[in-house]
Amino acid sequence: MTITQLEYIVAVDTYRSFVVAAEKCFVTQPTLSMQVQKLEDTLGVKLFDRSKQPVTPTEIGIEIITQARVMLSESEKIKEIITDRQKELSGELKVGIIPTISPYILPKIIHGFIEKYPQVKLIVWEQTTEEIVQQLKLGMIDCGILSTPLHENNLTEIPVFYENFVAYVSKNSRLSKKKSITPDDIDMEEIWVLNEGHCMREQVLNICQRRKTTKGFQHFEYNTGSVETLKRMVDQNNGATILPELALAELTEKQLDKVRYFKSPEPAREVSIVIQRNFLKRRMIEALKNEILEFVPKRMKSKKKKELMDI
């Protein structure tokens, strides 16, 4: 049994295809298949049901692959011990980030991070919370930047900042007549929200849960995964939406007039770096956290006078 063979069976399990697994491992498909077969012969069990498409692990294969992931993670710690003794950070840091956070912090921190740590290759994927959680569990990424709490027992959350939500309202909205608002002021029938699968959608619905919608016929339903699109819908089609506070930095003076803040305690989201419990690359992840903290305003580093929205 070799580390390489374990890497191959984990890749086949992750991608559910011998062809794709071989591509990801940068070997030919016959080479990968031969090594998987050798491991099966050594163990005396079949790890995969090759008659199914996509390929699926057998019952005993699931247990062995789970242990293989643990063993590979532990073997990586040997490299990390060496890296930790080096003064300069180096290597790859794979990060997943949700699209309602990504455009407001990534452009601000990327240049500074790369300048401070030129030997680190930062690889970032913009994904939904569900996708990031799945990739963390499979060990395909090192950390995720997303809204928490996730209520996932095998993941660790490191809170970084607490971002308020604000209302963005058209001049025809009755909210525009108020200087500040409460969740009870919001009518869900005039609110543009993100589509299913985005945690910020659930947080917005939680903000508005105390307000019952009025009965009426809605002529149009729009599904989007973009906060920026919601903002444009308000600009051009009336109604209102809820924005994360960091999005305000991109608004013009005219658009800022459409912003209405909530009365205290203000609804907010907790933004965390999420890692596997048995995580690697501690120094790199700590460096990423510090870079984010340098950017976010001081008021976002505390959750005082804020009501954190669950997801």
mmCIF file of C-alpha atoms in Angstrom:
data_model
loop_
_atom_site.group_PDB
_atom_site.id
_atom_site.type_symbol
_atom_site.label_atom_id
_atom_site.label_comp_id
_atom_site.label_asym_id
_atom_site.label_seq_id
_atom_site.Cartn_x
_atom_site.Cartn_y
_atom_site.Cartn_z
ATOM 1 C CA MET A 1 0.000 0.000 0.000
ATOM 2 C CA THR A 2 1.421 3.388 -1.011
ATOM 3 C CA ILE A 3 0.499 7.040 -0.523
ATOM 4 C CA THR A 4 0.077 7.327 -4.291
ATOM 5 C CA GLN A 5 -2.445 4.492 -4.349
ATOM 6 C CA LEU A 6 -4.414 6.159 -1.571
ATOM 7 C CA GLU A 7 -4.378 9.434 -3.522
ATOM 8 C CA TYR A 8 -5.747 7.601 -6.561
ATOM 9 C CA ILE A 9 -8.677 5.945 -4.753
ATOM 10 C CA VAL A 10 -9.587 9.251 -3.096
ATOM 11 C CA ALA A 11 -9.530 10.944 -6.521
ATOM 12 C CA VAL A 12 -11.787 8.261 -8.043
ATOM 13 C CA ASP A 13 -14.191 8.643 -5.122
ATOM 14 C CA THR A 14 -14.166 12.442 -5.441
ATOM 15 C CA TYR A 15 -14.748 12.602 -9.201
ATOM 16 C CA ARG A 16 -16.606 9.280 -9.609
ATOM 17 C CA SER A 17 -14.701 8.648 -12.823
ATOM 18 C CA PHE A 18 -11.390 6.897 -13.532
ATOM 19 C CA VAL A 19 -10.791 9.159 -16.529
ATOM 20 C CA VAL A 20 -11.347 12.421 -14.656
ATOM 21 C CA ALA A 21 -9.435 11.152 -11.612
ATOM 22 C CA ALA A 22 -6.449 10.346 -13.841
ATOM 23 C CA GLU A 23 -6.558 13.842 -15.363
ATOM 24 C CA LYS A 24 -6.644 15.457 -11.921
ATOM 25 C CA CYS A 25 -3.738 13.282 -10.759
ATOM 26 C CA PHE A 26 -1.762 14.053 -13.961
ATOM 27 C CA VAL A 27 -1.358 10.397 -14.951
ATOM 28 C CA THR A 28 -2.808 8.242 -17.696
ATOM 29 C CA GLN A 29 -6.048 6.398 -17.011
ATOM 30 C CA PRO A 30 -4.428 2.920 -17.442
ATOM 31 C CA THR A 31 -1.724 3.859 -14.892
ATOM 32 C CA LEU A 32 -4.300 4.970 -12.330
ATOM 33 C CA SER A 33 -6.538 1.946 -12.950
ATOM 34 C CA MET A 34 -3.588 -0.433 -12.571
ATOM 35 C CA GLN A 35 -2.590 1.086 -9.207
ATOM 36 C CA VAL A 36 -6.158 0.959 -7.911
ATOM 37 C CA GLN A 37 -6.362 -2.694 -8.991
ATOM 38 C CA LYS A 38 -3.058 -3.441 -7.221
ATOM 39 C CA LEU A 39 -4.394 -1.908 -4.007
ATOM 40 C CA GLU A 40 -7.591 -3.946 -4.287
ATOM 41 C CA ASP A 41 -5.502 -7.120 -4.785
ATOM 42 C CA THR A 42 -3.339 -6.242 -1.760
ATOM 43 C CA LEU A 43 -6.395 -5.651 0.443
ATOM 44 C CA GLY A 44 -8.383 -8.548 -1.002
ATOM 45 C CA VAL A 45 -11.527 -6.451 -1.502
ATOM 46 C CA LYS A 46 -13.212 -4.484 -4.276
ATOM 47 C CA LEU A 47 -13.208 -0.742 -3.553
ATOM 48 C CA PHE A 48 -15.365 0.368 -6.491
ATOM 49 C CA ASP A 49 -18.365 -0.948 -8.399
ATOM 50 C CA ARG A 50 -17.175 -0.406 -11.960
ATOM 51 C CA SER A 51 -20.460 -1.618 -13.482
ATOM 52 C CA LYS A 52 -22.187 1.607 -12.435
ATOM 53 C CA GLN A 53 -21.893 4.999 -14.046
ATOM 54 C CA PRO A 54 -20.760 7.124 -12.393
ATOM 55 C CA VAL A 55 -18.386 4.802 -10.563
ATOM 56 C CA THR A 56 -19.420 4.282 -6.937
ATOM 57 C CA PRO A 57 -17.479 2.886 -3.979
ATOM 58 C CA THR A 58 -18.568 -0.421 -2.480
ATOM 59 C CA GLU A 59 -19.771 -0.594 1.114
ATOM 60 C CA ILE A 60 -16.322 -1.570 2.404
ATOM 61 C CA GLY A 61 -14.763 0.821 -0.108
ATOM 62 C CA ILE A 62 -16.516 3.760 1.595
ATOM 63 C CA GLU A 63 -14.905 2.855 4.939
ATOM 64 C CA ILE A 64 -11.451 2.368 3.424
ATOM 65 C CA ILE A 65 -11.588 5.605 1.408
ATOM 66 C CA THR A 66 -12.678 7.533 4.514
ATOM 67 C CA GLN A 67 -9.620 6.211 6.329
ATOM 68 C CA ALA A 68 -7.453 6.945 3.275
ATOM 69 C CA ARG A 69 -8.486 10.610 3.477
ATOM 70 C CA VAL A 70 -7.389 10.684 7.133
ATOM 71 C CA MET A 71 -4.053 9.044 6.299
ATOM 72 C CA LEU A 72 -3.374 11.482 3.446
ATOM 73 C CA SER A 73 -4.199 14.426 5.690
ATOM 74 C CA GLU A 74 -1.817 13.111 8.345
ATOM 75 C CA SER A 75 0.949 12.579 5.773
ATOM 76 C CA GLU A 76 0.596 16.205 4.670
ATOM 77 C CA LYS A 77 1.377 17.266 8.233
ATOM 78 C CA ILE A 78 4.950 16.043 7.742
ATOM 79 C CA LYS A 79 5.365 18.609 4.947
ATOM 80 C CA GLU A 80 3.702 21.244 7.112
ATOM 81 C CA ILE A 81 6.165 20.650 9.956
ATOM 82 C CA ILE A 82 8.973 21.506 7.537
ATOM 83 C CA THR A 83 7.083 24.503 6.129
ATOM 84 C CA ASP A 84 6.443 25.865 9.630
ATOM 85 C CA ARG A 85 10.171 25.888 10.296
ATOM 86 C CA GLN A 86 10.775 28.021 7.230
ATOM 87 C CA LYS A 87 10.619 31.788 7.674
ATOM 88 C CA GLU A 88 8.797 32.441 4.405
ATOM 89 C CA LEU A 89 5.349 31.016 3.685
ATOM 90 C CA SER A 90 5.196 28.955 0.510
ATOM 91 C CA GLY A 91 2.879 26.543 -1.267
ATOM 92 C CA GLU A 92 -0.737 26.548 -2.427
ATOM 93 C CA LEU A 93 -3.740 27.803 -0.488
ATOM 94 C CA LYS A 94 -7.068 26.674 -1.942
ATOM 95 C CA VAL A 95 -9.992 28.831 -0.857
ATOM 96 C CA GLY A 96 -13.737 28.655 -1.459
ATOM 97 C CA ILE A 97 -15.764 31.842 -0.991
ATOM 98 C CA ILE A 98 -19.462 32.604 -1.365
ATOM 99 C CA PRO A 99 -20.517 35.146 -4.052
ATOM 100 C CA THR A 100 -22.202 37.499 -1.557
ATOM 101 C CA ILE A 101 -18.818 38.083 0.132
ATOM 102 C CA SER A 102 -16.312 37.616 -2.687
ATOM 103 C CA PRO A 103 -16.720 40.903 -4.650
ATOM 104 C CA TYR A 104 -16.488 43.050 -1.523
ATOM 105 C CA ILE A 105 -13.310 41.687 0.074
ATOM 106 C CA LEU A 106 -11.279 39.726 -2.500
ATOM 107 C CA PRO A 107 -10.321 42.710 -4.730
ATOM 108 C CA LYS A 108 -9.248 44.584 -1.586
ATOM 109 C CA ILE A 109 -6.988 41.907 -0.087
ATOM 110 C CA ILE A 110 -5.527 39.946 -3.024
ATOM 111 C CA HIS A 111 -2.792 42.440 -3.952
ATOM 112 C CA GLY A 112 -1.617 42.915 -0.362
ATOM 113 C CA PHE A 113 -1.590 39.175 0.353
ATOM 114 C CA ILE A 114 0.407 38.329 -2.773
ATOM 115 C CA GLU A 115 2.841 41.168 -2.090
ATOM 116 C CA LYS A 116 3.471 39.962 1.477
ATOM 117 C CA TYR A 117 3.630 36.271 0.577
ATOM 118 C CA PRO A 118 5.063 35.990 -2.966
ATOM 119 C CA GLN A 119 5.792 32.264 -2.563
ATOM 120 C CA VAL A 120 2.150 31.432 -1.850
ATOM 121 C CA LYS A 121 -0.127 30.549 -4.754
ATOM 122 C CA LEU A 122 -3.672 31.573 -3.848
ATOM 123 C CA ILE A 123 -6.327 29.538 -5.689
ATOM 124 C CA VAL A 124 -9.883 30.801 -5.185
ATOM 125 C CA TRP A 125 -13.248 29.352 -6.213
ATOM 126 C CA GLU A 126 -16.504 31.291 -5.897
ATOM 127 C CA GLN A 127 -19.136 28.751 -4.835
ATOM 128 C CA THR A 128 -22.313 28.317 -2.815
ATOM 129 C CA THR A 129 -22.151 27.392 0.872
ATOM 130 C CA GLU A 130 -23.231 23.820 0.118
ATOM 131 C CA GLU A 131 -20.466 23.374 -2.458
ATOM 132 C CA ILE A 132 -17.803 24.801 -0.132
ATOM 133 C CA VAL A 133 -18.871 22.564 2.753
ATOM 134 C CA GLN A 134 -18.757 19.498 0.504
ATOM 135 C CA GLN A 135 -15.282 20.394 -0.818
ATOM 136 C CA LEU A 136 -13.990 20.993 2.701
ATOM 137 C CA LYS A 137 -15.206 17.562 3.776
ATOM 138 C CA LEU A 138 -13.534 15.954 0.757
ATOM 139 C CA GLY A 139 -10.288 17.841 1.397
ATOM 140 C CA MET A 140 -10.416 19.528 -2.016
ATOM 141 C CA ILE A 141 -9.968 23.019 -0.543
ATOM 142 C CA ASP A 142 -8.054 24.226 2.510
ATOM 143 C CA CYS A 143 -10.590 26.710 3.838
ATOM 144 C CA GLY A 144 -13.825 28.511 3.052
ATOM 145 C CA ILE A 145 -14.886 32.116 3.630
ATOM 146 C CA LEU A 146 -18.603 32.124 4.279
ATOM 147 C CA SER A 147 -21.431 33.095 6.552
ATOM 148 C CA THR A 148 -21.817 31.094 9.735
ATOM 149 C CA PRO A 149 -22.879 29.253 11.876
ATOM 150 C CA LEU A 150 -23.096 26.180 9.657
ATOM 151 C CA HIS A 151 -23.938 23.641 12.378
ATOM 152 C CA GLU A 152 -21.456 21.142 10.884
ATOM 153 C CA ASN A 153 -19.848 19.033 13.612
ATOM 154 C CA ASN A 154 -16.748 18.065 11.623
ATOM 155 C CA LEU A 155 -15.873 21.627 10.568
ATOM 156 C CA THR A 156 -14.316 24.409 12.642
ATOM 157 C CA GLU A 157 -15.444 28.027 12.260
ATOM 158 C CA ILE A 158 -13.095 30.942 12.948
ATOM 159 C CA PRO A 159 -15.215 34.137 13.120
ATOM 160 C CA VAL A 160 -13.482 37.052 11.375
ATOM 161 C CA PHE A 161 -16.009 39.903 11.256
ATOM 162 C CA TYR A 162 -19.675 40.800 11.717
ATOM 163 C CA GLU A 163 -21.283 42.679 8.828
ATOM 164 C CA ASN A 164 -24.541 44.584 9.153
ATOM 165 C CA PHE A 165 -27.355 44.319 6.641
ATOM 166 C CA VAL A 166 -28.952 47.479 5.246
ATOM 167 C CA ALA A 167 -32.043 48.130 3.141
ATOM 168 C CA TYR A 168 -31.696 49.562 -0.349
ATOM 169 C CA VAL A 169 -34.999 51.130 -1.381
ATOM 170 C CA SER A 170 -36.497 52.857 -4.402
ATOM 171 C CA LYS A 171 -38.066 56.305 -4.061
ATOM 172 C CA ASN A 172 -41.511 54.721 -4.563
ATOM 173 C CA SER A 173 -41.073 52.370 -1.619
ATOM 174 C CA ARG A 174 -42.770 53.401 1.586
ATOM 175 C CA LEU A 175 -39.460 52.579 3.333
ATOM 176 C CA SER A 176 -37.895 55.592 1.610
ATOM 177 C CA LYS A 177 -39.978 57.886 3.811
ATOM 178 C CA LYS A 178 -38.252 56.569 6.941
ATOM 179 C CA LYS A 179 -34.813 57.622 8.210
ATOM 180 C CA SER A 180 -34.222 54.212 9.829
ATOM 181 C CA ILE A 181 -36.237 51.030 9.793
ATOM 182 C CA THR A 182 -37.048 47.861 11.716
ATOM 183 C CA PRO A 183 -37.701 44.366 10.321
ATOM 184 C CA ASP A 184 -41.403 44.925 11.007
ATOM 185 C CA ASP A 185 -41.410 47.742 8.442
ATOM 186 C CA ILE A 186 -40.517 45.394 5.596
ATOM 187 C CA ASP A 187 -43.146 43.979 3.273
ATOM 188 C CA MET A 188 -41.778 40.852 1.593
ATOM 189 C CA GLU A 189 -43.910 41.488 -1.487
ATOM 190 C CA GLU A 190 -41.697 44.428 -2.463
ATOM 191 C CA ILE A 191 -38.364 42.797 -1.556
ATOM 192 C CA TRP A 192 -36.031 41.397 -4.210
ATOM 193 C CA VAL A 193 -34.157 38.374 -2.803
ATOM 194 C CA LEU A 194 -31.504 35.910 -3.946
ATOM 195 C CA ASN A 195 -32.573 32.541 -5.265
ATOM 196 C CA GLU A 196 -32.477 29.217 -3.425
ATOM 197 C CA GLY A 197 -29.051 27.895 -2.466
ATOM 198 C CA HIS A 198 -27.624 31.187 -1.213
ATOM 199 C CA CYS A 199 -27.280 31.506 2.558
ATOM 200 C CA MET A 200 -27.876 35.261 2.388
ATOM 201 C CA ARG A 201 -31.372 34.542 1.068
ATOM 202 C CA GLU A 202 -32.155 32.658 4.268
ATOM 203 C CA GLN A 203 -30.699 35.455 6.366
ATOM 204 C CA VAL A 204 -32.850 38.050 4.595
ATOM 205 C CA LEU A 205 -35.930 35.871 5.110
ATOM 206 C CA ASN A 206 -34.999 35.572 8.782
ATOM 207 C CA ILE A 207 -34.794 39.370 9.048
ATOM 208 C CA CYS A 208 -38.272 39.671 7.558
ATOM 209 C CA GLN A 209 -39.892 36.707 9.341
ATOM 210 C CA ARG A 210 -41.678 38.918 11.859
ATOM 211 C CA ARG A 211 -43.522 40.698 9.076
ATOM 212 C CA LYS A 212 -46.452 38.903 7.443
ATOM 213 C CA THR A 213 -46.825 39.519 3.747
ATOM 214 C CA THR A 214 -49.994 41.080 2.444
ATOM 215 C CA LYS A 215 -52.108 39.013 0.132
ATOM 216 C CA GLY A 216 -51.795 39.989 -3.455
ATOM 217 C CA PHE A 217 -50.903 38.796 -6.930
ATOM 218 C CA GLN A 218 -47.229 38.970 -7.910
ATOM 219 C CA HIS A 219 -46.848 39.491 -11.653
ATOM 220 C CA PHE A 220 -43.150 38.728 -11.772
ATOM 221 C CA GLU A 221 -40.747 36.391 -9.984
ATOM 222 C CA TYR A 222 -37.030 36.809 -10.541
ATOM 223 C CA ASN A 223 -34.283 34.356 -9.536
ATOM 224 C CA THR A 224 -30.687 35.571 -9.307
ATOM 225 C CA GLY A 225 -27.512 34.734 -7.429
ATOM 226 C CA SER A 226 -26.093 38.250 -7.683
ATOM 227 C CA VAL A 227 -26.425 40.985 -5.062
ATOM 228 C CA GLU A 228 -25.438 43.531 -7.713
ATOM 229 C CA THR A 229 -28.362 42.426 -9.887
ATOM 230 C CA LEU A 230 -30.765 42.920 -6.962
ATOM 231 C CA LYS A 231 -29.472 46.457 -6.567
ATOM 232 C CA ARG A 232 -30.062 47.192 -10.261
ATOM 233 C CA MET A 233 -33.574 45.756 -10.048
ATOM 234 C CA VAL A 234 -34.362 48.322 -7.352
ATOM 235 C CA ASP A 235 -32.778 51.125 -9.413
ATOM 236 C CA GLN A 236 -34.837 50.316 -12.491
ATOM 237 C CA ASN A 237 -37.941 48.497 -11.255
ATOM 238 C CA ASN A 238 -38.744 49.962 -7.822
ATOM 239 C CA GLY A 239 -39.192 47.820 -4.695
ATOM 240 C CA ALA A 240 -36.397 47.213 -2.190
ATOM 241 C CA THR A 241 -33.672 44.734 -1.333
ATOM 242 C CA ILE A 242 -31.278 43.920 1.493
ATOM 243 C CA LEU A 243 -27.533 44.488 0.993
ATOM 244 C CA PRO A 244 -24.456 43.552 3.020
ATOM 245 C CA GLU A 245 -22.844 46.720 4.366
ATOM 246 C CA LEU A 246 -19.547 46.240 2.482
ATOM 247 C CA ALA A 247 -21.501 46.613 -0.778
ATOM 248 C CA LEU A 248 -22.067 50.296 0.046
ATOM 249 C CA ALA A 249 -18.474 51.158 -0.849
ATOM 250 C CA GLU A 250 -19.370 50.783 -4.540
ATOM 251 C CA LEU A 251 -22.453 53.058 -4.457
ATOM 252 C CA THR A 252 -22.669 56.559 -5.897
ATOM 253 C CA GLU A 253 -23.928 59.489 -3.796
ATOM 254 C CA LYS A 254 -27.317 59.195 -5.494
ATOM 255 C CA GLN A 255 -27.494 55.494 -4.661
ATOM 256 C CA LEU A 256 -26.421 56.083 -1.057
ATOM 257 C CA ASP A 257 -29.566 58.199 -0.636
ATOM 258 C CA LYS A 258 -31.517 54.967 -1.134
ATOM 259 C CA VAL A 259 -29.858 53.231 1.824
ATOM 260 C CA ARG A 260 -31.822 52.820 5.054
ATOM 261 C CA TYR A 261 -30.137 51.506 8.185
ATOM 262 C CA PHE A 262 -31.859 49.275 10.717
ATOM 263 C CA LYS A 263 -32.422 50.414 14.266
ATOM 264 C CA SER A 264 -30.376 48.699 16.980
ATOM 265 C CA PRO A 265 -29.903 45.783 17.334
ATOM 266 C CA GLU A 266 -29.027 45.775 13.651
ATOM 267 C CA PRO A 267 -29.381 42.498 11.735
ATOM 268 C CA ALA A 268 -25.942 41.214 10.756
ATOM 269 C CA ARG A 269 -24.100 38.179 9.472
ATOM 270 C CA GLU A 270 -21.104 36.450 10.992
ATOM 271 C CA VAL A 271 -18.371 35.902 8.390
ATOM 272 C CA SER A 272 -15.877 33.156 9.227
ATOM 273 C CA ILE A 273 -12.996 31.197 7.826
ATOM 274 C CA VAL A 274 -14.135 27.572 7.930
ATOM 275 C CA ILE A 275 -11.710 24.672 8.045
ATOM 276 C CA GLN A 276 -11.639 20.944 8.664
ATOM 277 C CA ARG A 277 -11.114 20.122 12.329
ATOM 278 C CA ASN A 278 -7.882 18.365 11.449
ATOM 279 C CA PHE A 279 -6.741 21.224 9.250
ATOM 280 C CA LEU A 280 -3.426 21.947 7.571
ATOM 281 C CA LYS A 281 -1.659 25.124 6.423
ATOM 282 C CA ARG A 282 -2.311 26.927 9.705
ATOM 283 C CA ARG A 283 0.144 29.759 9.048
ATOM 284 C CA MET A 284 -1.242 30.489 5.584
ATOM 285 C CA ILE A 285 -4.831 30.513 6.846
ATOM 286 C CA GLU A 286 -3.861 32.781 9.756
ATOM 287 C CA ALA A 287 -2.139 35.119 7.279
ATOM 288 C CA LEU A 288 -5.306 35.228 5.160
ATOM 289 C CA LYS A 289 -7.409 36.002 8.229
ATOM 290 C CA ASN A 290 -5.086 38.854 9.237
ATOM 291 C CA GLU A 291 -5.211 40.323 5.734
ATOM 292 C CA ILE A 292 -9.027 40.395 5.896
ATOM 293 C CA LEU A 293 -8.950 41.984 9.355
ATOM 294 C CA GLU A 294 -6.684 44.747 8.070
ATOM 295 C CA PHE A 295 -9.310 45.647 5.485
ATOM 296 C CA VAL A 296 -12.609 45.478 7.381
ATOM 297 C CA PRO A 297 -13.689 48.533 9.433
ATOM 298 C CA LYS A 298 -13.172 48.416 13.201
ATOM 299 C CA ARG A 299 -16.919 48.404 13.892
ATOM 300 C CA MET A 300 -17.245 45.076 12.058
ATOM 301 C CA LYS A 301 -14.830 43.349 14.424
ATOM 302 C CA SER A 302 -17.395 43.354 17.225
ATOM 303 C CA LYS A 303 -20.884 41.844 17.392
ATOM 304 C CA LYS A 304 -22.128 44.259 20.046
ATOM 305 C CA LYS A 305 -25.545 45.773 19.322
ATOM 306 C CA LYS A 306 -26.018 43.340 16.439
ATOM 307 C CA GLU A 307 -28.522 40.559 15.941
ATOM 308 C CA LEU A 308 -26.788 37.744 14.087
ATOM 309 C CA MET A 309 -28.946 36.108 11.439
ATOM 310 C CA ASP A 310 -28.868 32.319 11.169
ATOM 311 C CA ILE A 311 -28.643 30.615 7.774
#
